[in-house]
Short mmCIF file of N, CA and C in Angstrom, two decimals:
data_model
loop_
_atom_site.label_atom_id
_atom_site.label_comp_id
_atom_site.label_asym_id
_atom_site.label_seq_id
_atom_site.Cartn_x
_atom_site.Cartn_y
_atom_site.Cartn_z
N MET A 189 25.57 21.07 42.61
CA MET A 189 25.89 20.93 41.50
C MET A 189 24.73 19.48 40.66
N ALA A 190 24.50 18.85 41.42
CA ALA A 190 23.79 18.29 40.53
C ALA A 190 22.46 18.50 40.06
N SER A 191 22.13 19.44 40.86
CA SER A 191 20.84 20.28 40.28
C SER A 191 21.10 21.02 39.24
N ILE A 192 22.06 21.74 38.97
CA ILE A 192 22.30 22.43 37.78
C ILE A 192 22.55 21.14 36.17
N TRP A 193 23.03 19.77 36.79
CA TRP A 193 23.12 18.95 35.84
C TRP A 193 21.86 18.54 35.53
N ARG A 194 21.12 18.56 36.47
CA ARG A 194 19.48 17.95 36.21
C ARG A 194 18.26 19.00 35.45
N LEU A 195 18.88 19.91 35.41
CA LEU A 195 18.29 21.16 34.62
C LEU A 195 18.01 20.74 32.88
N SER A 196 16.73 20.61 32.49
CA SER A 196 16.35 20.46 31.42
C SER A 196 16.75 21.79 30.33
N ILE A 197 16.99 22.81 30.90
CA ILE A 197 17.29 24.37 29.93
C ILE A 197 19.15 23.84 29.40
N LEU A 198 19.69 23.12 30.38
CA LEU A 198 20.96 23.03 30.03
C LEU A 198 21.69 21.77 29.18
N CYS A 199 20.39 21.04 29.32
CA CYS A 199 20.98 19.81 27.96
C CYS A 199 19.99 19.71 26.60
N SER A 200 20.46 19.32 25.84
CA SER A 200 20.31 18.80 24.26
C SER A 200 18.98 18.21 24.70
N ALA A 201 18.23 18.33 23.56
CA ALA A 201 16.99 18.11 23.35
C ALA A 201 16.73 16.22 23.31
N GLN A 202 17.79 15.51 23.27
CA GLN A 202 18.11 14.26 22.75
C GLN A 202 18.06 14.00 24.65
N GLY A 203 18.43 14.91 25.43
CA GLY A 203 18.41 14.00 26.71
C GLY A 203 20.05 13.81 26.88
N GLY A 204 21.17 14.57 25.88
CA GLY A 204 22.36 14.23 26.53
C GLY A 204 23.11 14.83 27.32
N ARG A 205 24.28 15.26 27.26
CA ARG A 205 25.14 16.42 27.95
C ARG A 205 24.78 17.44 28.44
N ALA A 206 25.49 17.82 29.03
CA ALA A 206 24.91 19.23 29.82
C ALA A 206 26.30 20.36 28.56
N ILE A 207 25.40 21.35 28.16
CA ILE A 207 25.83 22.24 27.36
C ILE A 207 27.17 23.14 28.25
N PHE A 208 27.18 23.42 29.45
CA PHE A 208 28.71 23.64 30.04
C PHE A 208 29.87 22.81 29.65
N LEU A 209 29.37 21.22 29.86
CA LEU A 209 30.39 20.58 29.86
C LEU A 209 30.99 20.42 28.13
N ARG A 210 30.27 20.81 27.50
CA ARG A 210 30.91 20.58 25.98
C ARG A 210 31.86 21.61 25.67
N THR A 211 31.67 22.76 26.43
CA THR A 211 32.96 23.57 26.50
C THR A 211 34.20 23.43 26.67
N PRO A 212 35.34 23.93 25.76
CA PRO A 212 36.50 23.37 26.21
C PRO A 212 37.34 24.28 27.49
N VAL A 213 36.48 25.18 27.94
CA VAL A 213 37.01 25.95 28.73
C VAL A 213 37.00 25.48 30.56
N VAL A 214 35.64 24.85 30.46
CA VAL A 214 34.92 24.59 31.75
C VAL A 214 35.92 22.99 31.76
N ARG A 215 35.51 22.41 30.48
CA ARG A 215 36.09 20.91 30.74
C ARG A 215 37.63 20.47 31.23
N PRO A 216 38.26 19.96 32.18
CA PRO A 216 39.14 20.14 32.47
C PRO A 216 39.39 18.04 32.17
N ALA A 217 40.59 17.68 32.16
CA ALA A 217 40.83 16.39 31.73
C ALA A 217 39.72 15.59 32.71
N HIS A 218 40.32 15.36 33.48
CA HIS A 218 39.01 14.04 34.21
C HIS A 218 37.47 14.35 34.01
N ILE A 219 36.97 15.37 33.35
CA ILE A 219 35.85 15.33 32.81
C ILE A 219 35.67 14.69 31.65
N SER A 220 36.37 15.07 30.84
CA SER A 220 36.74 14.39 29.39
C SER A 220 36.55 12.98 29.22
N ALA A 221 37.06 12.39 30.33
CA ALA A 221 37.13 11.04 30.59
C ALA A 221 35.98 10.46 30.60
N PHE A 222 34.95 10.97 31.68
CA PHE A 222 33.74 10.63 31.65
C PHE A 222 32.60 11.24 30.31
N LEU A 223 33.36 11.89 29.47
CA LEU A 223 32.17 12.05 28.68
C LEU A 223 32.35 10.89 27.34
N GLN A 224 33.26 10.25 27.75
CA GLN A 224 33.57 9.26 26.56
C GLN A 224 32.55 8.34 27.01
N ASP A 225 31.98 8.17 28.14
CA ASP A 225 30.62 6.86 27.90
C ASP A 225 29.44 7.76 27.25
N ARG A 226 28.53 6.67 26.92
CA ARG A 226 27.53 6.59 25.94
C ARG A 226 26.46 7.69 27.19
N PRO A 227 25.50 8.53 26.74
CA PRO A 227 24.58 8.79 27.35
C PRO A 227 23.55 8.11 27.82
N THR A 228 22.91 7.91 28.84
CA THR A 228 22.02 7.52 28.89
C THR A 228 20.26 8.24 28.91
N PRO A 229 19.38 7.72 28.31
CA PRO A 229 18.08 8.65 27.87
C PRO A 229 17.42 8.99 29.21
N GLY A 230 17.57 10.93 29.45
CA GLY A 230 16.62 10.96 30.39
C GLY A 230 17.37 11.53 31.56
N TRP A 231 18.67 11.15 31.47
CA TRP A 231 20.08 11.16 32.29
C TRP A 231 21.21 12.76 32.03
N CYS A 232 21.27 13.65 32.60
CA CYS A 232 21.67 14.74 31.89
C CYS A 232 22.98 14.55 32.96
N GLY A 233 24.34 15.29 32.24
CA GLY A 233 25.74 14.84 33.08
C GLY A 233 26.27 13.74 32.85
N THR A 234 27.26 13.67 33.79
CA THR A 234 28.19 12.13 33.58
C THR A 234 27.30 10.96 34.65
N GLN A 235 27.31 10.43 33.96
CA GLN A 235 26.43 9.05 34.92
C GLN A 235 27.47 8.01 35.74
N ASN A 236 28.95 8.38 35.72
CA ASN A 236 30.16 7.01 36.23
C ASN A 236 30.86 8.44 37.11
N ILE A 237 30.49 8.27 38.48
CA ILE A 237 31.41 9.12 38.97
C ILE A 237 32.21 8.44 40.01
N HIS A 238 33.52 8.46 40.32
CA HIS A 238 34.10 7.38 41.29
C HIS A 238 34.68 8.39 41.83
N LEU A 239 34.53 8.32 43.32
CA LEU A 239 35.31 9.61 44.00
C LEU A 239 36.56 8.68 44.84
N SER A 240 36.58 7.52 44.92
CA SER A 240 37.87 6.90 45.44
C SER A 240 38.20 5.48 44.67
N PRO A 241 39.40 5.43 44.55
CA PRO A 241 39.36 3.95 43.85
C PRO A 241 39.21 2.71 44.48
N SER A 242 38.58 2.30 43.55
CA SER A 242 38.11 0.65 43.98
C SER A 242 38.57 -0.36 45.08
N ARG A 243 39.84 0.07 44.57
CA ARG A 243 40.82 -0.90 46.01
C ARG A 243 40.55 -0.49 47.20
N HIS A 244 40.36 0.67 47.51
CA HIS A 244 40.05 1.18 48.80
C HIS A 244 39.14 1.26 49.10
N SER A 245 37.93 0.81 48.44
CA SER A 245 36.36 1.09 48.77
C SER A 245 35.87 0.31 50.18
N GLY A 246 36.39 -0.93 50.23
CA GLY A 246 36.12 -1.59 51.29
C GLY A 246 37.13 -1.77 52.40
N SER A 247 37.80 -1.22 52.65
CA SER A 247 39.18 -0.86 53.49
C SER A 247 38.68 -0.06 54.69
N LYS A 248 39.17 -0.82 55.83
CA LYS A 248 39.07 0.50 57.18
C LYS A 248 40.11 0.98 57.37
N ALA A 249 41.28 0.90 56.27
CA ALA A 249 42.47 1.70 56.59
C ALA A 249 42.36 2.98 56.46
N ALA A 250 41.69 3.45 55.45
CA ALA A 250 41.77 4.89 55.23
C ALA A 250 40.86 5.63 56.39
N SER A 251 40.04 4.84 56.68
CA SER A 251 38.94 5.27 57.82
C SER A 251 39.97 5.62 59.14
N LEU A 252 40.75 4.38 59.29
CA LEU A 252 41.56 4.59 60.47
C LEU A 252 43.08 5.60 60.25
N HIS A 253 43.45 5.62 59.08
CA HIS A 253 44.26 6.75 59.00
C HIS A 253 43.82 8.14 59.05
N TRP A 254 42.29 8.31 58.46
CA TRP A 254 41.54 9.56 58.94
C TRP A 254 41.43 9.91 60.27
N THR A 255 40.97 8.88 61.20
CA THR A 255 40.61 8.92 62.70
C THR A 255 42.20 9.53 63.32
N GLY A 256 42.91 8.38 62.64
CA GLY A 256 44.47 9.42 63.39
C GLY A 256 45.21 10.42 63.06
N GLU A 257 44.77 11.12 61.75
CA GLU A 257 45.50 12.46 61.36
C GLU A 257 44.55 13.17 62.68
N ARG A 258 43.24 13.12 62.65
CA ARG A 258 42.39 13.78 63.57
C ARG A 258 42.73 13.94 64.95
N VAL A 259 43.63 12.94 65.17
CA VAL A 259 43.50 12.62 66.97
C VAL A 259 44.77 13.51 67.03
N VAL A 260 45.56 13.01 65.81
CA VAL A 260 47.43 14.10 66.11
C VAL A 260 46.84 15.26 65.91
N SER A 261 46.00 15.80 65.08
CA SER A 261 46.01 17.01 65.16
C SER A 261 45.03 17.60 66.15
N VAL A 262 44.28 17.16 66.76
CA VAL A 262 43.71 17.40 68.37
C VAL A 262 44.90 17.52 69.36
N LEU A 263 45.95 16.37 69.15
CA LEU A 263 46.79 16.53 70.29
C LEU A 263 47.70 17.44 70.37
N LEU A 264 48.14 17.72 69.21
CA LEU A 264 48.83 19.16 68.68
C LEU A 264 48.37 20.12 69.25
N LEU A 265 46.98 20.80 69.07
CA LEU A 265 46.39 21.41 69.79
C LEU A 265 46.46 21.71 71.26
N GLY A 266 46.63 20.66 72.11
CA GLY A 266 46.69 20.79 73.37
C GLY A 266 47.79 20.80 74.00
N LEU A 267 49.05 20.04 72.97
CA LEU A 267 50.49 19.78 73.20
C LEU A 267 51.15 21.33 72.93
N LEU A 268 50.64 22.26 72.08
CA LEU A 268 51.64 23.55 72.29
C LEU A 268 51.34 24.29 73.05
N PRO A 269 49.98 24.32 73.71
CA PRO A 269 50.27 25.47 75.34
C PRO A 269 51.04 24.78 76.13
N ALA A 270 50.27 23.22 76.35
CA ALA A 270 51.06 22.64 77.16
C ALA A 270 52.50 22.64 77.50
N SER A 271 53.22 22.89 76.50
CA SER A 271 54.57 22.60 75.96
C SER A 271 54.92 24.22 76.58
N TYR A 272 54.58 24.97 76.33
CA TYR A 272 54.81 26.50 76.32
C TYR A 272 55.06 26.78 78.21
N LEU A 273 53.58 26.24 78.65
CA LEU A 273 53.44 26.51 80.18
C LEU A 273 54.39 25.66 81.22
N SER A 274 54.79 24.25 80.48
CA SER A 274 55.37 23.22 81.24
C SER A 274 57.04 22.86 80.27
N PRO A 275 57.47 23.65 80.03
CA PRO A 275 58.72 22.93 79.17
C PRO A 275 59.66 21.84 79.85
N SER A 276 59.45 20.68 79.03
CA SER A 276 60.55 19.86 79.69
C SER A 276 60.61 18.82 78.45
N SER A 277 61.99 17.96 78.75
CA SER A 277 62.07 17.21 77.78
C SER A 277 61.33 16.05 77.53
N ALA A 278 60.37 15.45 77.89
CA ALA A 278 58.92 15.07 77.43
C ALA A 278 58.39 15.61 76.80
N MET A 279 57.93 16.90 76.84
CA MET A 279 57.33 18.00 76.03
C MET A 279 58.43 18.17 74.80
N ASP A 280 59.38 18.03 74.68
CA ASP A 280 60.54 18.45 73.67
C ASP A 280 60.50 17.20 72.52
N TYR A 281 60.15 16.17 73.32
CA TYR A 281 60.41 14.73 71.97
C TYR A 281 59.02 14.41 72.06
N SER A 282 57.83 14.74 72.69
CA SER A 282 56.60 14.70 72.17
C SER A 282 56.37 15.36 70.78
N LEU A 283 56.72 16.65 70.98
CA LEU A 283 56.89 17.94 69.95
C LEU A 283 57.12 17.38 68.52
N ALA A 284 58.57 17.12 68.69
CA ALA A 284 59.15 16.45 67.70
C ALA A 284 58.48 15.05 67.09
N ALA A 285 57.97 14.62 68.10
CA ALA A 285 57.24 13.34 67.21
C ALA A 285 55.79 13.75 66.16
N VAL A 286 55.25 14.35 67.05
CA VAL A 286 54.18 14.81 66.66
C VAL A 286 54.01 15.97 65.49
N LEU A 287 55.11 16.76 65.90
CA LEU A 287 55.02 17.99 64.42
C LEU A 287 55.61 16.98 63.59
N THR A 288 56.48 16.17 63.48
CA THR A 288 56.90 15.12 62.22
C THR A 288 56.02 14.57 61.51
N LEU A 289 55.01 14.22 62.83
CA LEU A 289 54.12 13.21 62.01
C LEU A 289 53.08 14.06 61.12
N HIS A 290 52.37 14.84 61.75
CA HIS A 290 51.76 16.04 61.49
C HIS A 290 52.01 16.25 60.04
N SER A 291 53.38 16.78 59.46
CA SER A 291 53.86 17.27 58.46
C SER A 291 54.11 16.19 57.69
N HIS A 292 54.67 15.02 57.92
CA HIS A 292 54.47 14.21 57.15
C HIS A 292 53.43 13.73 56.56
N TRP A 293 51.96 13.75 57.20
CA TRP A 293 50.90 13.26 56.66
C TRP A 293 50.49 14.08 55.67
N GLY A 294 50.42 15.65 56.17
CA GLY A 294 50.14 16.67 55.14
C GLY A 294 50.96 16.70 54.07
N LEU A 295 52.35 16.53 53.90
CA LEU A 295 52.85 16.40 52.62
C LEU A 295 52.59 15.34 51.80
N GLY A 296 52.28 14.07 52.74
CA GLY A 296 52.14 13.12 51.60
C GLY A 296 50.66 13.02 51.24
N GLN A 297 49.73 14.02 51.54
CA GLN A 297 48.66 13.90 50.59
C GLN A 297 48.67 15.13 49.54
N VAL A 298 49.64 16.32 49.52
CA VAL A 298 50.11 16.94 48.60
C VAL A 298 50.70 16.22 47.35
N VAL A 299 51.56 15.33 47.94
CA VAL A 299 52.17 14.18 46.81
C VAL A 299 51.36 13.17 46.18
N THR A 300 50.25 12.95 46.99
CA THR A 300 49.38 11.77 46.47
C THR A 300 48.30 12.80 45.80
N ASP A 301 48.42 14.03 45.24
CA ASP A 301 47.21 15.09 44.82
C ASP A 301 47.89 15.35 43.98
N TYR A 302 48.92 15.65 43.93
CA TYR A 302 49.60 16.42 42.55
C TYR A 302 50.82 15.80 42.08
N VAL A 303 51.40 14.76 42.32
CA VAL A 303 52.37 14.24 41.54
C VAL A 303 51.80 12.96 40.51
N ARG A 304 51.90 13.20 39.85
CA ARG A 304 51.45 12.22 38.75
C ARG A 304 52.49 11.01 38.32
N GLY A 305 52.23 9.94 37.76
CA GLY A 305 52.93 8.83 37.49
C GLY A 305 53.20 7.96 38.75
N ASP A 306 53.19 6.81 38.39
CA ASP A 306 53.60 5.44 39.53
C ASP A 306 54.84 5.75 39.99
N ALA A 307 56.02 5.79 39.19
CA ALA A 307 57.75 5.88 39.42
C ALA A 307 57.87 7.23 39.96
N VAL A 308 57.08 8.34 39.73
CA VAL A 308 57.62 9.36 40.13
C VAL A 308 56.91 9.58 41.38
N GLN A 309 55.80 9.03 41.63
CA GLN A 309 55.01 9.01 42.86
C GLN A 309 55.82 8.28 43.87
N LYS A 310 56.29 6.89 43.38
CA LYS A 310 56.91 6.55 44.45
C LYS A 310 58.22 7.12 44.78
N VAL A 311 58.99 7.91 44.09
CA VAL A 311 60.33 8.30 44.19
C VAL A 311 59.72 9.54 45.28
N ALA A 312 58.56 10.31 44.90
CA ALA A 312 58.45 11.85 45.90
C ALA A 312 58.07 10.82 47.26
N LYS A 313 57.54 9.73 47.09
CA LYS A 313 57.38 9.08 48.60
C LYS A 313 57.88 8.99 49.48
N ALA A 314 59.06 8.32 48.77
CA ALA A 314 60.60 8.01 49.28
C ALA A 314 61.37 9.12 49.65
N GLY A 315 61.19 10.28 48.84
CA GLY A 315 62.13 11.59 49.24
C GLY A 315 61.39 11.66 50.68
N LEU A 316 59.99 12.16 50.73
CA LEU A 316 59.17 12.47 52.09
C LEU A 316 59.58 11.61 53.40
N LEU A 317 59.52 10.09 52.70
CA LEU A 317 59.69 9.63 54.06
C LEU A 317 61.18 9.89 54.55
N ALA A 318 62.24 10.51 53.81
CA ALA A 318 63.85 10.32 54.20
C ALA A 318 63.89 11.82 54.52
N LEU A 319 62.76 13.02 54.18
CA LEU A 319 62.96 14.34 54.83
C LEU A 319 62.31 14.32 55.67
N SER A 320 61.29 13.28 56.12
CA SER A 320 60.55 12.99 57.51
C SER A 320 61.19 12.13 58.72
N ALA A 321 62.54 11.40 58.17
CA ALA A 321 63.12 11.00 58.92
C ALA A 321 64.25 12.04 59.31
N PHE A 322 65.08 12.73 58.74
CA PHE A 322 65.62 13.97 58.96
C PHE A 322 65.26 14.76 60.12
N THR A 323 63.94 15.30 59.48
CA THR A 323 63.36 16.19 60.31
C THR A 323 63.31 15.92 61.77
N PHE A 324 63.17 14.58 62.29
CA PHE A 324 62.54 13.89 63.27
C PHE A 324 63.79 13.77 63.98
N ALA A 325 65.35 13.34 63.16
CA ALA A 325 66.39 13.13 63.97
C ALA A 325 67.16 14.58 64.33
N GLY A 326 66.75 15.63 63.25
CA GLY A 326 67.50 16.86 63.66
C GLY A 326 66.42 17.35 64.58
N LEU A 327 65.05 17.09 64.90
CA LEU A 327 64.54 17.53 66.30
C LEU A 327 64.93 16.96 67.29
N CYS A 328 65.17 15.70 67.16
CA CYS A 328 65.90 14.88 68.40
C CYS A 328 67.49 15.50 68.65
N TYR A 329 67.94 15.88 67.75
CA TYR A 329 69.30 16.27 67.87
C TYR A 329 69.43 17.77 68.94
N PHE A 330 68.29 18.76 68.37
CA PHE A 330 68.14 19.83 68.87
C PHE A 330 68.01 19.65 70.05
N ASN A 331 66.97 18.77 70.51
CA ASN A 331 65.99 18.62 71.99
C ASN A 331 67.68 18.23 73.00
N TYR A 332 68.22 17.21 72.43
CA TYR A 332 69.49 16.40 73.11
C TYR A 332 70.62 17.58 73.12
N HIS A 333 71.23 18.18 72.20
CA HIS A 333 72.31 18.66 72.16
C HIS A 333 72.21 20.15 72.25
N ASP A 334 71.28 20.89 72.63
CA ASP A 334 70.46 22.56 72.60
C ASP A 334 69.38 22.26 73.70
N VAL A 335 68.95 23.84 73.98
CA VAL A 335 68.12 24.16 74.86
C VAL A 335 66.86 23.41 74.64
N GLY A 336 66.30 22.59 73.68
CA GLY A 336 64.88 22.12 73.16
C GLY A 336 64.15 23.02 72.41
N ILE A 337 63.08 22.40 72.42
CA ILE A 337 61.74 23.13 70.94
C ILE A 337 61.19 24.24 71.91
N CYS A 338 60.85 23.41 72.91
CA CYS A 338 60.06 24.64 74.19
C CYS A 338 60.77 25.94 74.71
N LYS A 339 61.89 25.81 75.13
CA LYS A 339 62.37 26.83 75.55
C LYS A 339 63.30 27.63 74.26
N ALA A 340 63.20 27.13 73.19
CA ALA A 340 63.71 27.74 71.94
C ALA A 340 62.52 28.41 71.74
N VAL A 341 61.17 28.24 71.39
CA VAL A 341 60.29 28.97 71.20
C VAL A 341 60.01 30.49 72.34
N ALA A 342 60.24 29.99 73.53
CA ALA A 342 59.81 30.82 74.51
C ALA A 342 61.38 31.73 74.13
N MET A 343 62.70 31.42 73.49
CA MET A 343 63.48 32.44 73.81
C MET A 343 63.01 33.49 72.42
N LEU A 344 62.46 32.93 71.09
CA LEU A 344 62.34 33.61 70.26
C LEU A 344 61.13 34.76 70.75
N TRP A 345 59.97 34.10 71.42
CA TRP A 345 58.76 35.23 71.58
C TRP A 345 59.72 35.93 72.86
N LYS A 346 60.70 36.21 73.52
CA LYS A 346 61.46 37.15 74.36
C LYS A 346 61.75 37.91 73.66
N LEU A 347 62.19 38.25 72.03
CA LEU A 347 62.94 38.74 71.47
C LEU A 347 62.02 40.10 71.31
#
């Protein structure tokens, strides 16, 4: 994409913005914010691209969270066949915890990406936290009072 921006064919004679960024069909709202900056001579395209918020740029929390997500995903890949091969209450509760955590983090990313507005995003994250808590409680209730997740899946596969 950067090589397209650097092509002199797509730039105006004064070294301004790329032609395809001027069209309203191709220019979404987040690009129009970049186009408010004054162009630097000899530079085509946008000169300020911020991929992450500045308040998280020096933090290790994002890196640790990403690592935790990958560990949970790999753990889930091993836990699913193991729970089918040797169903037990420990496997049932482990599945309840890992599935709830995995879905909570995934839906949390959807909320972060698609819900706009600080107040609305806080409400959506609180609702997601409540949904995740009810999901975990429901799976634990199912494990304690019924056959458990492992045997329930095995019973579904026998149908």
